[in-house]
Short mmCIF file of C-alpha atoms and ligand atoms in Angstrom, two decimals:
data_model
loop_
_atom_site.label_atom_id
_atom_site.label_comp_id
_atom_site.label_asym_id
_atom_site.label_seq_id
_atom_site.Cartn_x
_atom_site.Cartn_y
_atom_site.Cartn_z
CA MET O 1 199.17 38.81 -101.05
CA GLU O 2 198.86 40.59 -97.73
CA ARG O 3 195.30 41.67 -96.95
CA ILE O 4 194.61 45.39 -96.94
CA TYR O 5 191.65 46.68 -94.93
CA ILE O 6 189.15 48.62 -97.00
CA GLY O 7 189.40 51.54 -94.60
CA ASP O 8 193.09 51.87 -95.49
CA LEU O 9 192.74 51.66 -99.26
CA LYS O 10 193.35 55.37 -99.77
CA ASP O 11 196.93 54.86 -98.68
CA HIS O 12 197.42 52.48 -101.60
CA ILE O 13 196.30 54.46 -104.65
CA GLY O 14 198.10 53.18 -107.74
CA GLU O 15 198.99 49.86 -106.09
CA THR O 16 197.59 46.40 -106.72
CA VAL O 17 196.19 45.06 -103.47
CA THR O 18 194.04 42.27 -102.06
CA ILE O 19 191.00 43.02 -99.92
CA LYS O 20 188.79 40.51 -98.12
CA GLY O 21 185.17 40.96 -97.17
CA TRP O 22 181.59 40.53 -98.34
CA VAL O 23 179.79 41.50 -101.51
CA SER O 24 177.10 44.03 -100.56
CA VAL O 25 175.97 44.78 -104.08
CA ARG O 26 176.60 43.26 -107.51
CA ARG O 27 175.47 45.16 -110.57
CA ASP O 28 175.89 43.08 -113.69
CA GLN O 29 175.84 45.45 -116.66
CA GLY O 30 176.54 42.74 -119.20
CA LYS O 31 180.00 43.72 -120.26
CA MET O 32 181.10 45.08 -116.94
CA VAL O 33 180.24 44.03 -113.40
CA PHE O 34 180.23 46.45 -110.48
CA PHE O 35 180.58 45.40 -106.88
CA ASP O 36 180.26 47.08 -103.51
CA ILE O 37 182.52 45.23 -101.13
CA ARG O 38 182.70 45.76 -97.39
CA ASP O 39 184.77 44.60 -94.47
CA MET O 40 184.67 45.68 -90.83
CA THR O 41 186.48 48.91 -91.67
CA GLY O 42 184.40 50.22 -94.55
CA ALA O 43 183.11 49.73 -98.08
CA VAL O 44 184.43 50.39 -101.56
CA GLN O 45 183.21 50.07 -105.11
CA GLY O 46 184.99 47.70 -107.48
CA VAL O 47 184.62 47.25 -111.20
CA VAL O 48 185.38 44.21 -113.34
CA LEU O 49 186.17 45.39 -116.86
CA PRO O 50 185.23 43.31 -119.94
CA LYS O 51 188.79 42.18 -120.57
CA SER O 52 189.45 41.23 -116.94
CA ALA O 53 190.41 37.65 -116.18
CA ALA O 54 187.81 37.80 -113.41
CA ILE O 55 184.77 38.65 -115.57
CA GLU O 56 183.27 35.12 -115.67
CA LEU O 57 183.66 34.57 -111.95
CA ALA O 58 182.26 38.04 -111.29
CA LYS O 59 178.96 36.98 -112.84
CA GLN O 60 178.76 33.96 -110.52
CA THR O 61 179.59 35.80 -107.33
CA ASN O 62 176.42 36.14 -105.29
CA ARG O 63 175.67 38.96 -102.95
CA GLU O 64 176.89 38.36 -99.38
CA SER O 65 179.48 35.81 -100.49
CA SER O 66 182.77 36.23 -98.68
CA VAL O 67 185.53 36.99 -101.15
CA ALA O 68 189.18 37.86 -101.62
CA ILE O 69 189.46 40.44 -104.34
CA SER O 70 192.58 41.84 -105.90
CA GLY O 71 192.96 44.80 -108.16
CA GLU O 72 194.42 48.22 -108.60
CA VAL O 73 193.28 51.09 -106.37
CA LYS O 74 192.34 53.99 -108.63
CA GLN O 75 191.32 57.55 -107.96
CA ARG O 76 187.88 58.01 -109.53
CA PRO O 77 187.47 60.80 -112.04
CA ALA O 78 186.05 63.80 -110.19
CA LYS O 79 182.74 63.60 -112.10
CA ASN O 80 182.14 60.00 -110.94
CA ALA O 81 183.18 60.53 -107.38
CA GLN O 82 180.39 59.93 -104.84
CA GLU O 83 180.54 62.92 -102.61
CA GLY O 84 180.26 62.49 -98.88
CA LYS O 85 180.75 58.75 -99.13
CA VAL O 86 183.81 57.18 -97.51
CA ASN O 87 185.93 55.83 -100.34
CA GLY O 88 183.52 57.56 -102.72
CA ASP O 89 186.50 58.96 -104.61
CA ILE O 90 188.36 55.69 -105.21
CA GLU O 91 187.54 52.35 -106.78
CA LEU O 92 189.17 49.02 -107.25
CA VAL O 93 189.77 47.81 -110.80
CA ILE O 94 189.37 44.12 -110.15
CA ASP O 95 191.58 41.52 -111.80
CA GLY O 96 191.11 38.61 -109.44
CA ILE O 97 188.21 37.18 -107.43
CA GLU O 98 188.35 34.25 -105.08
CA ILE O 99 185.05 33.15 -103.60
CA LEU O 100 185.94 32.11 -100.06
CA GLY O 101 182.40 31.32 -98.97
CA ALA O 102 179.61 31.34 -101.53
CA ALA O 103 176.25 32.71 -100.39
CA GLU O 104 172.91 31.04 -101.12
CA THR O 105 169.80 33.04 -101.89
CA LEU O 106 169.25 35.29 -98.89
CA PRO O 107 166.24 34.74 -96.60
CA PHE O 108 165.88 38.53 -96.32
CA GLU O 109 167.54 41.64 -97.64
CA ILE O 110 170.45 42.77 -95.54
CA MET O 111 169.63 46.41 -95.51
CA ASP O 112 170.99 49.19 -93.37
CA ASP O 113 168.14 48.56 -91.01
CA THR O 114 166.43 45.18 -90.65
CA ALA O 115 164.17 46.20 -87.75
CA GLY O 116 161.04 45.81 -89.87
CA ILE O 117 161.72 42.20 -90.83
CA ASN O 118 159.78 39.39 -89.16
CA GLU O 119 161.43 38.60 -85.84
CA GLU O 120 161.46 34.82 -86.25
CA VAL O 121 163.14 35.07 -89.64
CA ARG O 122 165.66 37.63 -88.41
CA LEU O 123 166.63 35.59 -85.40
CA ALA O 124 166.72 32.24 -87.20
CA HIS O 125 169.44 33.79 -89.39
CA ARG O 126 170.80 36.18 -86.80
CA TYR O 127 174.34 35.92 -88.29
CA LEU O 128 172.98 37.57 -91.45
CA ASP O 129 170.99 40.13 -89.51
CA LEU O 130 174.17 41.00 -87.63
CA ARG O 131 175.71 42.06 -90.94
CA SER O 132 173.24 44.94 -91.25
CA GLU O 133 174.58 48.39 -90.60
CA ARG O 134 172.35 49.02 -87.61
CA MET O 135 173.30 45.80 -85.84
CA GLN O 136 176.99 46.30 -86.59
CA ARG O 137 176.76 49.79 -85.13
CA ASN O 138 174.81 48.79 -82.01
CA ILE O 139 176.95 45.78 -81.12
CA ARG O 140 180.20 47.71 -81.66
CA LEU O 141 178.85 50.60 -79.60
CA ARG O 142 178.07 48.17 -76.82
CA SER O 143 181.60 46.83 -76.93
CA GLU O 144 182.99 50.34 -76.81
CA LEU O 145 180.89 51.41 -73.84
CA VAL O 146 181.82 48.31 -71.85
CA ARG O 147 185.48 48.78 -72.74
CA ARG O 148 185.44 52.37 -71.55
CA CYS O 149 183.72 51.46 -68.29
CA ARG O 150 186.19 48.64 -67.75
CA GLU O 151 189.13 50.94 -68.35
CA PHE O 152 187.72 53.51 -65.93
CA LEU O 153 187.24 50.87 -63.24
CA PHE O 154 190.76 49.49 -63.67
CA ASN O 155 192.10 53.03 -63.32
CA GLU O 156 190.12 53.38 -60.10
CA LYS O 157 191.79 50.27 -58.63
CA PHE O 158 188.91 47.85 -59.17
CA THR O 159 189.61 44.15 -59.63
CA GLU O 160 187.57 42.19 -62.18
CA ILE O 161 186.44 38.92 -60.63
CA GLU O 162 184.18 36.17 -61.96
CA THR O 163 181.59 34.54 -59.73
CA PRO O 164 179.92 31.15 -60.25
CA LEU O 165 177.06 30.50 -62.63
CA LEU O 166 176.00 27.27 -60.98
CA THR O 167 174.98 28.45 -57.59
CA GLU O 168 172.31 28.84 -54.98
CA SER O 169 169.32 31.06 -55.49
CA THR O 170 169.82 34.74 -54.66
CA PRO O 171 166.55 36.61 -54.32
CA GLU O 172 166.19 39.46 -56.80
CA GLY O 173 162.45 39.22 -56.98
CA SER O 174 162.29 36.90 -60.00
CA ARG O 175 161.89 33.19 -60.62
CA ASP O 176 165.13 31.20 -60.85
CA PHE O 177 166.34 29.17 -63.79
CA VAL O 178 167.44 25.88 -62.30
CA VAL O 179 169.89 23.19 -63.37
CA PRO O 180 169.45 19.61 -62.20
CA SER O 181 172.41 17.94 -60.54
CA ARG O 182 173.56 14.58 -61.87
CA LEU O 183 175.68 13.87 -58.80
CA HIS O 184 173.03 14.84 -56.28
CA PRO O 185 169.74 13.21 -57.27
CA GLY O 186 166.76 15.48 -56.82
CA LYS O 187 168.89 18.55 -56.15
CA PHE O 188 169.22 21.65 -58.29
CA TYR O 189 171.56 24.57 -58.82
CA ALA O 190 170.13 27.98 -59.62
CA LEU O 191 171.57 30.26 -62.28
CA PRO O 192 172.37 33.63 -60.71
CA GLN O 193 169.76 36.38 -60.86
CA SER O 194 172.77 38.52 -59.92
CA PRO O 195 176.18 38.04 -58.28
CA GLN O 196 174.81 39.84 -55.21
CA GLN O 197 175.90 37.45 -52.47
CA TYR O 198 179.24 36.57 -54.04
CA LYS O 199 180.20 40.18 -54.54
CA GLN O 200 179.41 40.90 -50.92
CA LEU O 201 181.48 37.87 -49.91
CA LEU O 202 184.34 39.28 -52.00
CA MET O 203 184.18 42.36 -49.79
CA VAL O 204 184.55 40.08 -46.75
CA GLY O 205 187.39 38.52 -48.76
CA GLY O 206 189.28 41.81 -48.75
CA PHE O 207 189.11 42.85 -52.42
CA GLU O 208 187.55 46.22 -51.52
CA ARG O 209 186.73 47.17 -55.11
CA TYR O 210 185.16 44.52 -57.32
CA PHE O 211 183.55 44.63 -60.70
CA GLN O 212 182.32 42.10 -63.19
CA ILE O 213 180.63 42.25 -66.56
CA ALA O 214 178.15 39.74 -65.28
CA ARG O 215 175.24 37.85 -66.74
CA ALA O 216 172.02 38.02 -64.75
CA ILE O 217 169.56 35.25 -65.52
CA ARG O 218 165.96 35.65 -64.48
CA ASP O 219 162.87 33.71 -65.43
CA GLU O 220 160.56 36.65 -65.82
CA ASP O 221 157.87 37.59 -68.26
CA LEU O 222 159.50 38.72 -71.48
CA ARG O 223 158.99 42.30 -72.58
CA ALA O 224 160.52 44.57 -75.17
CA ASP O 225 163.10 45.81 -72.69
CA ARG O 226 163.50 42.66 -70.61
CA GLY O 227 164.82 39.21 -71.48
CA PHE O 228 165.77 36.04 -69.62
CA GLU O 229 169.42 37.06 -69.74
CA HIS O 230 170.95 40.45 -69.46
CA THR O 231 174.40 41.80 -68.73
CA GLN O 232 175.27 43.98 -65.80
CA ILE O 233 178.26 46.11 -64.99
CA ASP O 234 178.27 44.81 -61.44
CA ILE O 235 180.17 46.79 -58.83
CA GLU O 236 180.81 46.49 -55.09
CA MET O 237 182.99 48.71 -52.89
CA SER O 238 184.17 48.55 -49.28
CA PHE O 239 184.34 51.34 -46.71
CA VAL O 240 181.96 53.52 -48.70
CA GLU O 241 178.75 55.40 -48.25
CA GLN O 242 175.92 55.95 -50.67
CA GLY O 243 177.44 59.10 -52.17
CA ASP O 244 180.75 57.34 -52.92
CA VAL O 245 179.12 54.66 -55.04
CA MET O 246 176.91 57.18 -56.79
CA SER O 247 179.77 59.52 -57.64
CA THR O 248 181.96 56.65 -58.90
CA VAL O 249 179.18 55.53 -61.22
CA GLU O 250 178.50 59.07 -62.33
CA LYS O 251 182.15 59.61 -63.19
CA MET O 252 182.30 56.32 -65.08
CA ILE O 253 179.18 56.95 -67.16
CA THR O 254 179.93 60.59 -67.82
CA GLY O 255 183.49 59.82 -68.93
CA ALA O 256 182.40 56.96 -71.18
CA VAL O 257 179.42 58.52 -72.93
CA GLU O 258 180.97 61.95 -73.38
CA ALA O 259 184.07 60.39 -74.91
CA MET O 260 181.69 58.65 -77.30
CA GLY O 261 180.24 61.99 -78.35
CA TYR O 262 176.98 62.04 -76.38
CA THR O 263 175.59 64.96 -74.41
CA ILE O 264 174.29 64.67 -70.85
CA LYS O 265 171.40 66.95 -69.90
CA GLU O 266 172.40 67.69 -66.33
CA LYS O 267 175.57 67.14 -64.30
CA PRO O 268 175.88 66.12 -61.55
CA PHE O 269 172.90 63.86 -62.18
CA PRO O 270 169.87 65.29 -60.37
CA ARG O 271 168.70 63.34 -57.32
CA PHE O 272 165.08 62.80 -56.40
CA THR O 273 163.50 60.92 -53.54
CA TYR O 274 161.06 58.17 -54.36
CA ALA O 275 158.28 60.24 -52.77
CA GLU O 276 159.16 63.19 -55.03
CA VAL O 277 159.15 61.20 -58.27
CA MET O 278 155.93 59.42 -57.40
CA GLU O 279 154.30 62.75 -56.88
CA LYS O 280 155.87 64.38 -59.90
CA PHE O 281 155.84 61.57 -62.47
CA GLY O 282 153.63 58.92 -60.90
CA ALA O 283 156.41 56.36 -61.51
CA ASP O 284 159.99 55.66 -60.49
CA LYS O 285 161.12 55.72 -64.14
CA PHE O 286 160.71 58.94 -66.03
CA ASP O 287 162.04 60.94 -68.93
CA LEU O 288 163.38 64.39 -68.08
CA ARG O 289 164.00 65.44 -71.69
CA THR O 290 162.09 68.08 -73.58
CA PRO O 291 160.78 66.96 -76.99
CA GLU O 292 163.66 68.88 -78.53
CA GLU O 293 166.21 67.06 -76.39
CA LYS O 294 164.60 63.77 -77.39
CA GLU O 295 165.21 64.63 -81.03
CA LYS O 296 168.85 65.26 -80.26
CA ASN O 297 169.19 62.06 -78.26
CA ILE O 298 170.37 63.89 -75.14
CA LEU O 299 170.93 61.63 -72.14
CA ALA O 300 168.95 62.69 -69.07
CA TYR O 301 170.34 60.67 -66.18
CA ALA O 302 168.87 61.01 -62.70
CA TRP O 303 169.07 59.24 -59.38
CA VAL O 304 166.13 58.10 -57.30
CA HIS O 305 166.73 57.25 -53.65
CA LYS O 306 164.90 56.88 -50.34
CA PHE O 307 162.71 54.02 -51.53
CA PRO O 308 160.49 52.15 -49.08
CA PHE O 309 162.38 49.06 -47.91
CA PHE O 310 159.33 46.79 -47.78
CA GLU O 311 156.02 46.44 -49.54
CA LYS O 312 152.96 44.36 -48.73
CA THR O 313 152.58 40.92 -50.28
CA PRO O 314 149.18 39.87 -51.64
CA GLU O 315 148.92 37.61 -48.56
CA GLY O 316 149.30 40.60 -46.25
CA GLY O 317 152.91 39.97 -45.21
CA TRP O 318 155.98 42.02 -46.15
CA THR O 319 158.55 41.58 -48.90
CA PHE O 320 161.51 43.71 -50.00
CA THR O 321 160.99 46.29 -52.76
CA HIS O 322 164.54 46.07 -54.18
CA ASN O 323 167.13 44.13 -52.27
CA PRO O 324 166.87 42.27 -48.96
CA PHE O 325 170.59 42.81 -48.30
CA SER O 326 170.29 46.60 -48.15
CA MET O 327 170.88 48.81 -45.16
CA PRO O 328 167.98 51.02 -44.14
CA VAL O 329 168.70 54.77 -44.15
CA PRO O 330 170.60 55.61 -40.95
CA GLU O 331 167.61 57.23 -39.26
CA HIS O 332 165.54 54.05 -39.72
CA VAL O 333 168.02 51.49 -38.41
CA ASP O 334 166.36 51.31 -35.01
CA GLN O 335 162.94 51.04 -36.55
CA LEU O 336 164.12 48.02 -38.57
CA LEU O 337 165.73 46.36 -35.55
CA GLN O 338 162.53 46.89 -33.59
CA LYS O 339 160.38 45.92 -36.58
CA LYS O 340 158.24 48.99 -36.02
CA ASN O 341 156.34 51.03 -38.63
CA VAL O 342 157.64 48.64 -41.27
CA GLY O 343 155.89 50.36 -44.17
CA GLU O 344 157.72 53.60 -43.41
CA ILE O 345 161.25 52.21 -43.27
CA LEU O 346 163.34 53.61 -46.11
CA THR O 347 166.25 51.76 -47.73
CA THR O 348 169.61 53.09 -48.93
CA GLN O 349 168.68 51.87 -52.42
CA TYR O 350 169.56 54.22 -55.29
CA ASP O 351 168.34 53.69 -58.83
CA LEU O 352 169.80 55.29 -61.92
CA VAL O 353 167.17 56.36 -64.43
CA CYS O 354 167.81 57.56 -67.97
CA ASN O 355 165.39 58.62 -70.69
CA GLY O 356 162.48 56.70 -69.21
CA TYR O 357 164.32 53.50 -68.31
CA GLU O 358 165.69 52.17 -65.06
CA THR O 359 169.32 51.77 -66.02
CA GLY O 360 170.78 50.54 -62.76
CA GLY O 361 170.32 50.14 -59.07
CA GLY O 362 172.22 49.40 -55.91
CA SER O 363 172.46 50.08 -52.21
CA ILE O 364 174.60 50.19 -49.12
CA ARG O 365 174.36 46.75 -47.53
CA ALA O 366 173.30 45.66 -44.10
CA HIS O 367 176.68 44.37 -42.95
CA LYS O 368 175.57 43.86 -39.34
CA PRO O 369 174.07 40.37 -38.98
CA GLY O 370 171.36 41.72 -36.68
CA LEU O 371 170.02 44.04 -39.36
CA LEU O 372 169.90 41.34 -42.00
CA LYS O 373 168.17 38.98 -39.57
CA ALA O 374 165.60 41.63 -38.69
CA ALA O 375 164.83 42.22 -42.39
CA TYR O 376 164.22 38.50 -42.88
CA GLU O 377 162.09 38.32 -39.75
CA ILE O 378 159.94 41.17 -41.06
CA MET O 379 159.53 39.20 -44.28
CA GLY O 380 158.14 36.30 -42.25
CA TYR O 381 161.09 33.94 -42.11
CA THR O 382 161.59 31.89 -38.95
CA GLU O 383 165.07 31.82 -37.50
CA ASP O 384 165.69 28.39 -39.02
CA GLU O 385 164.48 29.51 -42.42
CA THR O 386 166.73 32.58 -42.29
CA GLN O 387 169.69 30.38 -41.41
CA GLU O 388 168.85 28.05 -44.27
CA ARG O 389 168.64 30.96 -46.73
CA ILE O 390 171.42 33.28 -45.69
CA GLY O 391 173.19 31.57 -42.79
CA HIS O 392 176.44 31.66 -44.82
CA MET O 393 176.19 35.46 -45.11
CA LEU O 394 175.49 35.87 -41.41
CA THR O 395 178.48 33.65 -40.62
CA ALA O 396 180.74 35.53 -43.05
CA PHE O 397 179.67 38.86 -41.57
CA GLY O 398 180.96 37.61 -38.23
CA PHE O 399 184.56 37.78 -39.48
CA GLY O 400 185.42 41.43 -39.89
CA VAL O 401 183.09 42.43 -42.69
CA PRO O 402 183.81 45.93 -43.99
CA PRO O 403 180.88 48.31 -44.48
CA HIS O 404 180.14 48.04 -48.18
CA GLY O 405 177.77 48.88 -50.99
CA GLY O 406 177.47 48.63 -54.72
CA ILE O 407 175.37 48.80 -57.81
CA ALA O 408 174.56 46.99 -61.02
CA LEU O 409 174.04 48.81 -64.30
CA GLY O 410 172.16 47.12 -67.11
CA VAL O 411 174.36 47.09 -70.21
CA GLU O 412 171.43 46.64 -72.59
CA ARG O 413 169.53 49.53 -71.01
CA LEU O 414 172.64 51.74 -71.22
CA ILE O 415 172.93 50.95 -74.93
CA MET O 416 169.22 51.44 -75.51
CA ASN O 417 169.68 54.92 -74.02
CA LEU O 418 172.58 55.67 -76.35
CA THR O 419 170.97 54.33 -79.50
CA GLY O 420 167.35 55.22 -78.82
CA GLU O 421 166.45 51.58 -79.44
CA THR O 422 163.32 50.44 -77.63
CA HIS O 423 163.87 46.70 -77.93
CA LEU O 424 166.46 44.53 -76.26
CA ARG O 425 166.97 42.45 -79.39
CA GLU O 426 168.54 45.42 -81.16
CA VAL O 427 171.41 45.60 -78.67
CA GLN O 428 172.15 41.92 -77.95
CA ALA O 429 174.05 39.76 -80.43
CA PHE O 430 171.92 36.64 -79.96
CA PRO O 431 168.64 37.58 -78.25
CA MET O 432 165.66 35.33 -77.72
CA THR O 433 162.39 35.58 -79.55
CA ARG O 434 159.35 36.94 -77.78
CA GLY O 435 158.35 33.35 -77.16
CA GLY O 436 161.62 32.51 -75.40
CA GLN O 437 163.31 30.60 -78.24
CA THR O 438 167.04 31.12 -78.76
CA SER O 439 168.28 32.70 -81.97
CA VAL O 440 169.72 30.38 -84.62
CA MET O 441 169.69 27.36 -82.28
CA LYS O 442 166.54 25.68 -81.06
CA ALA O 443 166.50 25.83 -77.27
CA PRO O 444 164.60 25.03 -75.17
CA LYS O 445 164.61 21.39 -76.24
CA SER O 446 163.57 18.02 -74.85
CA LEU O 447 166.23 15.81 -73.30
CA THR O 448 166.92 12.27 -74.43
CA ALA O 449 165.75 9.40 -72.25
CA LYS O 450 169.39 8.78 -71.34
CA GLN O 451 169.96 12.36 -70.19
CA LEU O 452 166.79 12.29 -68.12
CA GLU O 453 167.87 9.03 -66.55
CA GLU O 454 171.31 10.44 -65.64
CA LEU O 455 169.71 13.52 -64.13
CA HIS O 456 167.18 11.45 -62.18
CA LEU O 457 164.36 13.35 -63.84
CA GLN O 458 160.94 12.38 -65.04
CA VAL O 459 159.00 14.75 -67.25
CA LYS O 460 155.28 15.02 -66.79
CA PRO O 461 153.34 15.42 -70.03
CA PRO O 462 152.47 19.11 -70.45
CA LYS O 463 148.98 20.07 -69.30
CA LYS O 464 146.55 20.46 -72.15
CA HIS O 465 145.23 23.98 -72.44
CA GLY O 466 141.69 24.89 -73.40
N1 LIG S 1 172.02 42.94 -57.33
C1 LIG S 1 171.28 44.13 -57.67
C2 LIG S 1 170.57 43.91 -58.98
O1 LIG S 1 170.95 43.05 -59.76
C3 LIG S 1 172.14 45.31 -57.85
C4 LIG S 1 172.87 45.70 -56.61
O2 LIG S 1 172.22 45.99 -55.59
O3 LIG S 1 174.10 45.79 -56.67
O4 LIG S 1 169.61 44.60 -59.30
#
C-alpha cells in the first residue's frame, strides 16, 4: 500500500492506510496495546485492539523499531481527544504491523531533549540522539537557514563554486591539519582553514560574485563554541567597497531569519568601531540584548569595524589580527606602504557579532601587490619567504585583478544564535567529543604498517607524560 505521511493523516479519516516510521512509545495494557508512532512529518497514536491480527506482534515491537503500520484512521471521541496536540484528535486502529528494523534495548532514553546525557554515550550513538526532538529541530533549522541564504545569493547573481580541500596552507591564525602525500614523499597537503585564497583567485577569474557553503578545518583548542571543523557561508564580491559587502550580508540574514519568524533588535545593524566596543564592553564580542530580550530570543546583530591590522607577537614582531590579505582603511594605505606607526594601522576588517558571539568576519582585500608585500614585510617575511608563501597571489594580482572583498559567516554560530544553544554539538549532525574523537566512528586512529610505508611515514612513540 502507498505510504501516507503522518502529517497528512487527517486527510484520510475513515480510510485504511499504511504509515511508516518509528515507535516512540508502546503501552502494553494486556488486552490492548497503544503506540505513539512518528515520522519526519509528525506523530500519531495507534491502538491495537484485542481481536486485531496484529496483537501478538504488537507485544514484540520494541520502542524505536522502524515499522510499517496499517490501519483505519479514526476521529477520536471528543472526550479522548488530546487538545493542542497535532493529531491529538485522531488515532489509527491498527490491523497490521511489519517490523522493518527491530530495535535493541536503547543505550539512553530518546527524550525531547538529550542535552543532559553523557556526551560520550550520546555521540557514540549519535544516530539515536539525532532522533530526539531537539536535535531534529536544530538540524532542520540549520538546513532551512542555509537554504534561505543560498536562495538569496542565487537571486543576487552569486555563483556557488567549490574550492579544493587538499591544498596549501592559508593563514587564518590556527594550526593546519595536514595530509601526507603518497606520490611526493615527505610532502604534505594542508586542509583549508578557509577558502580565502581560492575565493580571491576566483575574483581574478572573473566570477565577480562567489559563494560556497564551505568547510573550514582548523587545529585549534576545542571549546564549547569551537570545533576542528565548522561550516562557513563564504562570500567574495568584485568591484565592491566595505558597505556593499555589509549591506548584502545584512539583507541576506535579515531576510532569512525574519522569514523564519525571528525578531531582530535593531535594523540596520548598528556599527561600532573596535575602539568603541573595547571601551564600552571590554571585548569585541558582546550582547546588546536586555534581559527581557534574552528571554524572547531576540537577535541583536551588530558590526564591529576599524580593527588594528597588526598586533605584537610574543617575540616582539608583528602579526595580523584577522586576515593578512586585507586592505588597510584608505587613510592608512600610505602608512602601510611606508611601514610606519604599524600599531596604529587600521584594517578594513568587519566582524558581525550577535548575542555575544562573533558570527562572521571579512574585509576588503589588498588587491595591489605592493600592499600585500608590505604587510608581509611588516610581519617579518623576507622577500623570498613572501614569494614562497603568496607568490602565486602576487602573480595573479598582476593580471587585471578587480578590487574585491568578502566575508565568511559561521553557520554553527548563526544557528546557536537562533536556537540559544551554547554548544556546537547541539547544531552539528556529527560533532566531535571534547577530546577530539569523532562521533560513532573512532577517528583518530593508527595507520597500518602498510599505509605508513606507502605514505613514507614513520611514527615516533608518543612521549610519556608525567
Ligand atoms: N577567511 C576569513 C575567515 O575564515 C573570512 C573572510 O575574510 O572572508 O575568517
